[in-house]
GROMACS .gro file of C-alpha atoms in nm:
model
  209
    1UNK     CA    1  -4.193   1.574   1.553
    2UNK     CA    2  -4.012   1.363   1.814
    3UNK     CA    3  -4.159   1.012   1.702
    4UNK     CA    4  -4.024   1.134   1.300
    5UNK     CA    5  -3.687   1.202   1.451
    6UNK     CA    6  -3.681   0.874   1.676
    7UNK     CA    7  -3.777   0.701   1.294
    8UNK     CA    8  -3.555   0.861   1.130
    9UNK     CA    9  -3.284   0.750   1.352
   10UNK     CA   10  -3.424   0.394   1.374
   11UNK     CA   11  -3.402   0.406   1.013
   12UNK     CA   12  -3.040   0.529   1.036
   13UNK     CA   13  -2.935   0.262   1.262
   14UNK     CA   14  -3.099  -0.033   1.092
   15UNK     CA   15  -2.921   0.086   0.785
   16UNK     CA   16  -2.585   0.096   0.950
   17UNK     CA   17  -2.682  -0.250   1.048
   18UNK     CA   18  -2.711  -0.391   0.711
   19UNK     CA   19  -2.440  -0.222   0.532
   20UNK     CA   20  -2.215  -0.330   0.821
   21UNK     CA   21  -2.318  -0.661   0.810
   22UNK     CA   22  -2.264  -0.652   0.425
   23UNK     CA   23  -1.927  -0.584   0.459
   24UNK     CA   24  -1.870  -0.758   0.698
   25UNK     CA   25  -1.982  -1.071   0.473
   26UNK     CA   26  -1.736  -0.965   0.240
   27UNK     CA   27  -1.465  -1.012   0.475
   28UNK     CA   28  -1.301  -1.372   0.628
   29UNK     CA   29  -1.412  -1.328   1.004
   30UNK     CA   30  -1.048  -1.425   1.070
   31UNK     CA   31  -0.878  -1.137   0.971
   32UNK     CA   32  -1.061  -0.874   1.134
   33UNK     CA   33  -1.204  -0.772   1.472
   34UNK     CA   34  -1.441  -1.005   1.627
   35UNK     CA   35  -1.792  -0.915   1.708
   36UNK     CA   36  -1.749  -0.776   2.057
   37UNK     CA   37  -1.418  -0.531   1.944
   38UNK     CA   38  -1.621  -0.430   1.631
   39UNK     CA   39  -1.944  -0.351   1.771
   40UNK     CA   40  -1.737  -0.127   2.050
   41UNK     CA   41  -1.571   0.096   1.795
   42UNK     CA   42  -1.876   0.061   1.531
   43UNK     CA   43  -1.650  -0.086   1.244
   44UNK     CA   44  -1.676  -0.484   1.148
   45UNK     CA   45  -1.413  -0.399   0.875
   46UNK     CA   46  -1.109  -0.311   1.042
   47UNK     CA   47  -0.803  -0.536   1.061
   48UNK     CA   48  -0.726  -0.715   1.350
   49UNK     CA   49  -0.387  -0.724   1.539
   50UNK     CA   50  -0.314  -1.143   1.461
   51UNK     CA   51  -0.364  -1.047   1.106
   52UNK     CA   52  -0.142  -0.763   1.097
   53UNK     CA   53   0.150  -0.955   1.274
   54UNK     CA   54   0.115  -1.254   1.011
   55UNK     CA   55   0.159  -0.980   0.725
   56UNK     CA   56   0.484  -0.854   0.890
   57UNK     CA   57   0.594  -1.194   0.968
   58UNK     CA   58   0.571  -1.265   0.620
   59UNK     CA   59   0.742  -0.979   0.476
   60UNK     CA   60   1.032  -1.015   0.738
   61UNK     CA   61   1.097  -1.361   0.657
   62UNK     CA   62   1.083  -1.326   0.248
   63UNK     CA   63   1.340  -1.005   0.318
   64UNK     CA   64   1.561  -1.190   0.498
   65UNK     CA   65   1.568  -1.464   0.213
   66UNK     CA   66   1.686  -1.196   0.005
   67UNK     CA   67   1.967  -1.097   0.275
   68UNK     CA   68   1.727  -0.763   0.369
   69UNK     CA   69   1.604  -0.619   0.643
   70UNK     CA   70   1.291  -0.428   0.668
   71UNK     CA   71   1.060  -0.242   0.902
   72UNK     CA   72   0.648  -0.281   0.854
   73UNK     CA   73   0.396  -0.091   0.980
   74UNK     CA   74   0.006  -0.178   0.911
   75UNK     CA   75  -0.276   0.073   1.007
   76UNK     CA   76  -0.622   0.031   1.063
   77UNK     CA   77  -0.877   0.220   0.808
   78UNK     CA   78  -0.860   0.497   1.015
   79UNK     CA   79  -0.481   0.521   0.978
   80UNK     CA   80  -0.428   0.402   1.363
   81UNK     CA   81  -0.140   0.194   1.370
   82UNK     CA   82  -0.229  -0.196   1.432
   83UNK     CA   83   0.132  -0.363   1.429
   84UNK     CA   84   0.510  -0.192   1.377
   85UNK     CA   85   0.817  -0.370   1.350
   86UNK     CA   86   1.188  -0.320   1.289
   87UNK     CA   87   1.367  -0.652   1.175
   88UNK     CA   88   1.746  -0.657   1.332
   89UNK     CA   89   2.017  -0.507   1.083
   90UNK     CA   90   1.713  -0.200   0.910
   91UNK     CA   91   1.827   0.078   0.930
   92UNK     CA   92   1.746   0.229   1.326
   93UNK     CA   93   1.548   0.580   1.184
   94UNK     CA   94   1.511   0.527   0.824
   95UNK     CA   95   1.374   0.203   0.774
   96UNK     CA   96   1.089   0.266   1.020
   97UNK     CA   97   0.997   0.616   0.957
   98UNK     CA   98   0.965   0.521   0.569
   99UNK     CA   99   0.748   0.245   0.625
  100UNK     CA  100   0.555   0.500   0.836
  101UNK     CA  101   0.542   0.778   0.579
  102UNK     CA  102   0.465   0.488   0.287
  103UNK     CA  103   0.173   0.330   0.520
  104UNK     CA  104   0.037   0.682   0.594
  105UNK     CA  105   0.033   0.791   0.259
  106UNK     CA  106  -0.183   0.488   0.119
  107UNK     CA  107  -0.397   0.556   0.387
  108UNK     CA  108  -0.458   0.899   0.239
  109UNK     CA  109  -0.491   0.847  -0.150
  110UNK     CA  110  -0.609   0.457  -0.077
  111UNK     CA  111  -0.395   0.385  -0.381
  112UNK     CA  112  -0.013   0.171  -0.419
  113UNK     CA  113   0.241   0.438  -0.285
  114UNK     CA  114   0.403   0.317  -0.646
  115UNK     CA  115   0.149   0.557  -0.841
  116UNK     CA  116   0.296   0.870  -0.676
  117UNK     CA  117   0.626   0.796  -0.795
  118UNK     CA  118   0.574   0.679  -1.078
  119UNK     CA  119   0.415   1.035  -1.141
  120UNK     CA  120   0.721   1.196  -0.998
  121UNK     CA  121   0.906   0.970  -1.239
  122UNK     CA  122   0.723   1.131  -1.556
  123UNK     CA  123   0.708   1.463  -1.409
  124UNK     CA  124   1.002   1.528  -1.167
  125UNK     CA  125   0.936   1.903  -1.039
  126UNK     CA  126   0.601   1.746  -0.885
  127UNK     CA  127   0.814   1.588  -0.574
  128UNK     CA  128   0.863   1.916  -0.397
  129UNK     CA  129   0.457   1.938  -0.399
  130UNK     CA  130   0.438   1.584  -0.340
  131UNK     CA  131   0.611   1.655   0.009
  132UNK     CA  132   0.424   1.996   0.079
  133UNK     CA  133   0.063   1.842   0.039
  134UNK     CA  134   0.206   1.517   0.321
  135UNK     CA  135   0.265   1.280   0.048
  136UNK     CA  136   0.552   1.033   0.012
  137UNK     CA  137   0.553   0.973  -0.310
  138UNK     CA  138   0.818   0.649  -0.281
  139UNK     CA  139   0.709   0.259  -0.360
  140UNK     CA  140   0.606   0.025  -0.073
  141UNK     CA  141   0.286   0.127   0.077
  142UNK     CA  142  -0.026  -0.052  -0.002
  143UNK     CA  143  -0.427  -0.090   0.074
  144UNK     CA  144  -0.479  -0.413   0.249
  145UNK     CA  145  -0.776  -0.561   0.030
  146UNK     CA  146  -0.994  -0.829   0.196
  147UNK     CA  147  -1.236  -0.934  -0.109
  148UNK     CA  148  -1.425  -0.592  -0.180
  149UNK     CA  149  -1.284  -0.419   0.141
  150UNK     CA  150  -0.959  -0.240   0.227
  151UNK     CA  151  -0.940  -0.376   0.575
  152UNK     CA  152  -0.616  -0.130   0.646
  153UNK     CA  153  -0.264  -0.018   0.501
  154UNK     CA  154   0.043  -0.150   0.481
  155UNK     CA  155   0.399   0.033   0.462
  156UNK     CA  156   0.778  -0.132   0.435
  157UNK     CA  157   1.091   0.046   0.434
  158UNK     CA  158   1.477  -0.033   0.448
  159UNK     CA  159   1.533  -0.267   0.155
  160UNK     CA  160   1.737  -0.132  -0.158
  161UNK     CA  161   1.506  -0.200  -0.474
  162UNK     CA  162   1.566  -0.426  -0.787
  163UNK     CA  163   1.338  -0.509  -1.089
  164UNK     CA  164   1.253  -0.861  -0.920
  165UNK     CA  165   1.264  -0.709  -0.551
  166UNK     CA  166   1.154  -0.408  -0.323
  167UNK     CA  167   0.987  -0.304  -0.026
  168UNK     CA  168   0.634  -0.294  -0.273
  169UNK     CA  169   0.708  -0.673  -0.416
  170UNK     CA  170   0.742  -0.808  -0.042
  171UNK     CA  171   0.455  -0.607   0.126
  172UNK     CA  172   0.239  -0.717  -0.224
  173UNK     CA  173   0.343  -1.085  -0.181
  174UNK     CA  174   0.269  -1.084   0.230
  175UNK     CA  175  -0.049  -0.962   0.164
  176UNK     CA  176  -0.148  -1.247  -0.092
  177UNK     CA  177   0.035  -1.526   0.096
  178UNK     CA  178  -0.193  -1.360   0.494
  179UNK     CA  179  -0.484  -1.215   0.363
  180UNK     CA  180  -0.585  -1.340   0.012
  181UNK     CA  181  -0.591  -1.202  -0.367
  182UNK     CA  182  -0.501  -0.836  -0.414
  183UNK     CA  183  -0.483  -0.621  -0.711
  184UNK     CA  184  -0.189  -0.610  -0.948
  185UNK     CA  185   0.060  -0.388  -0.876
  186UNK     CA  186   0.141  -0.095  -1.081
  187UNK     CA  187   0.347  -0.106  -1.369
  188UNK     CA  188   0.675   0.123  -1.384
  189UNK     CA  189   0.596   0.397  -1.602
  190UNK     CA  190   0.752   0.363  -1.941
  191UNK     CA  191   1.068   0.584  -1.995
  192UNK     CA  192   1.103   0.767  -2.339
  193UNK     CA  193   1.368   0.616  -2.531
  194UNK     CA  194   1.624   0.839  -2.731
  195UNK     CA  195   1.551   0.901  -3.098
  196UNK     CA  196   1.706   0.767  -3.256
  197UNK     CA  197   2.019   0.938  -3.495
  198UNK     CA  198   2.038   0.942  -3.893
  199UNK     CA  199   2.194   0.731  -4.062
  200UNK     CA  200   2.422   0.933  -4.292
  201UNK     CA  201   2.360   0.906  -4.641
  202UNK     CA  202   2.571   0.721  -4.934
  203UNK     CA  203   2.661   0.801  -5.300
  204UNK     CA  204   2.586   0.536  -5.515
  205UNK     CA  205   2.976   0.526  -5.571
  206UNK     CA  206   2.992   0.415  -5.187
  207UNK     CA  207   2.743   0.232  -5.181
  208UNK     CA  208   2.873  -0.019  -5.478
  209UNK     CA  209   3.178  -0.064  -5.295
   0.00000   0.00000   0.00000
């Protein structure tokens, strides 16, 4: 009985062993813990602190290009918080606690922040629930993908959003320029356009005019 249970968790471990070592394949060594920190907390896939300091660098310095200022916060895959940052000029609660509440919520649905509002978009009375269940349902939070692996979260806060800039553009563009390819972002859900009204009819006798 002992000896099956000392297999069985032989087995276990050995399996742990190659699935971590899968990953961690799958994964530039550079941008996450090295050996020694990953073996201690029994991850090889989480993000490591240099990495998550080059994303908000990144971010920071495209915002200020566009005369913004932003606050970024990365999390582990756990949703611990790696780096946090509050660029001079964001605003001192909002900015921070939105990129918080962004970060945190990708960490939960491991999906672009973007898709929740874009449902609350199509279907406004959802936002109340959005809120209720611990959601922020507001653009700007994002997995951090490292080939096949989310390596951790991202959220930004404080900038005022445009068709060709937002918190979601610059967290989306750090990420590619630190950490490689990631997927597209979401598109903005398609409004419904207004019929259009009828065009009154003529009488021949008009219409010859």
């Amino acid at each position: 009985m002992h000896a099956s249970r000392r297999n069985a968790t032989a087995t276990a471990a050995a399996l742990f062993a190659l699935v971590s070592g899968i990953a961690h394949a799958q994964v530039a060594p550079k941008l996450v813990l090295g050996a020694k920190d990953a073996e201690a907390m029994g991850d090889t896939g989480t993000i490591n602190g240099a990495t998550a300091e080059a994303i908000s660098h990144a971010c920071e310095k495209m915002a200020a290009d566009h005369d913004e200022a932003v606050a970024v916060v990365v999390l582990d895959p756990f949703g611990n918080v790696v780096h946090e940052h509050r660029m001079d000029g964001a605003a001192h609660y909002v900015a921070i606690h939105t990129a918080e509440m962004k970060a945190h919520t990708a960490f939960l649905t491991r999906q672009p922040t973007s898709l929740r509002q874009n449902n609350v978009t199509r279907n406004p009375d959802r936002a109340a629930q959005e809120i209720a269940i611990g959601f922020f349902p507001v653009a700007g939070g994002l997995p951090i993908w490292a080939g096949k692996q989310i390596i951790g979260f991202i959220g930004v806060g404080g900038q005022r959003p445009t068709p060709e800039w937002s918190d979601e553009i610059c967290a989306w563009r750090a990420l590619e320029q630190v950490v490689g390819t990631q997927p597209p972002l979401p598109a903005p859900p398609t409004r419904p356009t207004s019929a259009t009204p009828p065009t009154p009819s003529t009488s021949p006798a008009q219409d010859s005019r």
